[in-house]
Amino acid sequence: HCSQVCPFDGGLAETVHSKEFAITSKNSLLVTMIERGDEMHAMNLLERRANVNSVSESNFSALHMAIKHKRGRIADFLLKHGADVELPTPTEELRPLHLAARAGNIDLTKELLARGADPLAPTADGLCPSAFAENNAELHKLVYSAMRTAMKEKVHTWERWGWVMCGQHVHT
């Protein structure tokens, strides 16, 4: 059990590990706890139904923040609780897969891909996750392979349904 004041009520200034800050809600507090590495409070907030897809004032979701700060256990916990693997940041349109690739985290990249992260999703600058993995041959190969599979699926879908939408018949 935590001997510190546990900040679960929104709208109040609370003391957490001897530092004061304004709390707008337990959801943005979740992202703050992840950023600070306060795993216990972050997991406690999730168990008290904080939104797993909480977004901070810096526009990072809880999952983005966990990946950015290399908080693997929290990232796994967020994914198990249904964090959106495709949630982009509003301006840069960074998705969790972009950040995992940038961090060189092969295990998390595999997990995000297994949970449906789109390896073709571009950032606002048009960069796909593979661009963030260029300095890690194993990771780049993993993301590139996922991209090839995704492209084949998209081409197959277009071949099957694109002709129908264009008024043509599909021969299967």
XYZ file of N, CA and C in Angstrom, residues 10 22 26 30-31 36 52 54 58 72 74 86 96 105 107 115 131 138 146 157 162 168:
66
model
N -10.101 14.383 -9.534
C -9.707 15.416 -10.486
C -10.010 16.811 -9.984
N -1.165 20.460 -10.836
C -2.611 20.522 -11.028
C -3.086 19.262 -11.743
N -8.303 12.166 -13.691
C -7.481 10.985 -13.464
C -6.946 10.441 -14.780
N -2.994 9.808 -15.459
C -2.417 8.529 -15.875
C -1.173 8.767 -16.726
N -1.270 9.653 -17.699
C -0.135 9.933 -18.579
C 1.013 10.540 -17.773
N 6.458 9.954 -15.377
C 7.330 9.998 -14.201
C 7.867 8.629 -13.814
N -7.817 4.139 -20.745
C -6.565 3.558 -21.212
C -5.989 4.356 -22.392
N -6.038 7.670 -22.558
C -5.882 9.043 -22.079
C -4.822 9.773 -22.878
N 0.343 17.391 -23.710
C 1.373 17.367 -24.755
C 0.931 16.503 -25.944
N 8.281 -0.475 -20.458
C 7.764 -1.683 -21.091
C 6.645 -2.372 -20.329
N 4.511 -1.069 -18.247
C 3.292 -0.261 -18.333
C 2.708 -0.364 -19.734
N -3.486 2.313 -32.784
C -3.499 3.193 -33.957
C -3.774 4.655 -33.617
N 1.873 4.658 -31.946
C 2.751 3.885 -31.065
C 3.810 3.075 -31.822
N 12.682 -0.970 -30.047
C 12.082 -2.001 -29.200
C 11.431 -3.084 -30.071
N 10.554 -6.276 -29.300
C 9.447 -7.011 -28.680
C 8.152 -6.212 -28.717
N -1.154 -6.861 -32.595
C -2.430 -6.284 -32.153
C -3.056 -5.385 -33.213
N 10.874 3.791 -41.563
C 11.834 4.895 -41.589
C 12.449 5.135 -40.212
N 17.552 -5.767 -37.676
C 16.535 -6.760 -37.312
C 15.145 -6.128 -37.237
N 6.316 -6.762 -42.359
C 4.917 -6.449 -42.045
C 4.326 -5.508 -43.093
N -7.353 -6.871 -51.576
C -8.665 -6.292 -51.287
C -9.106 -5.389 -52.433
N -12.240 -3.496 -55.654
C -12.079 -2.303 -56.475
C -12.824 -2.405 -57.787
N -17.308 -3.192 -62.445
C -16.846 -4.390 -63.124
C -17.228 -5.613 -62.299
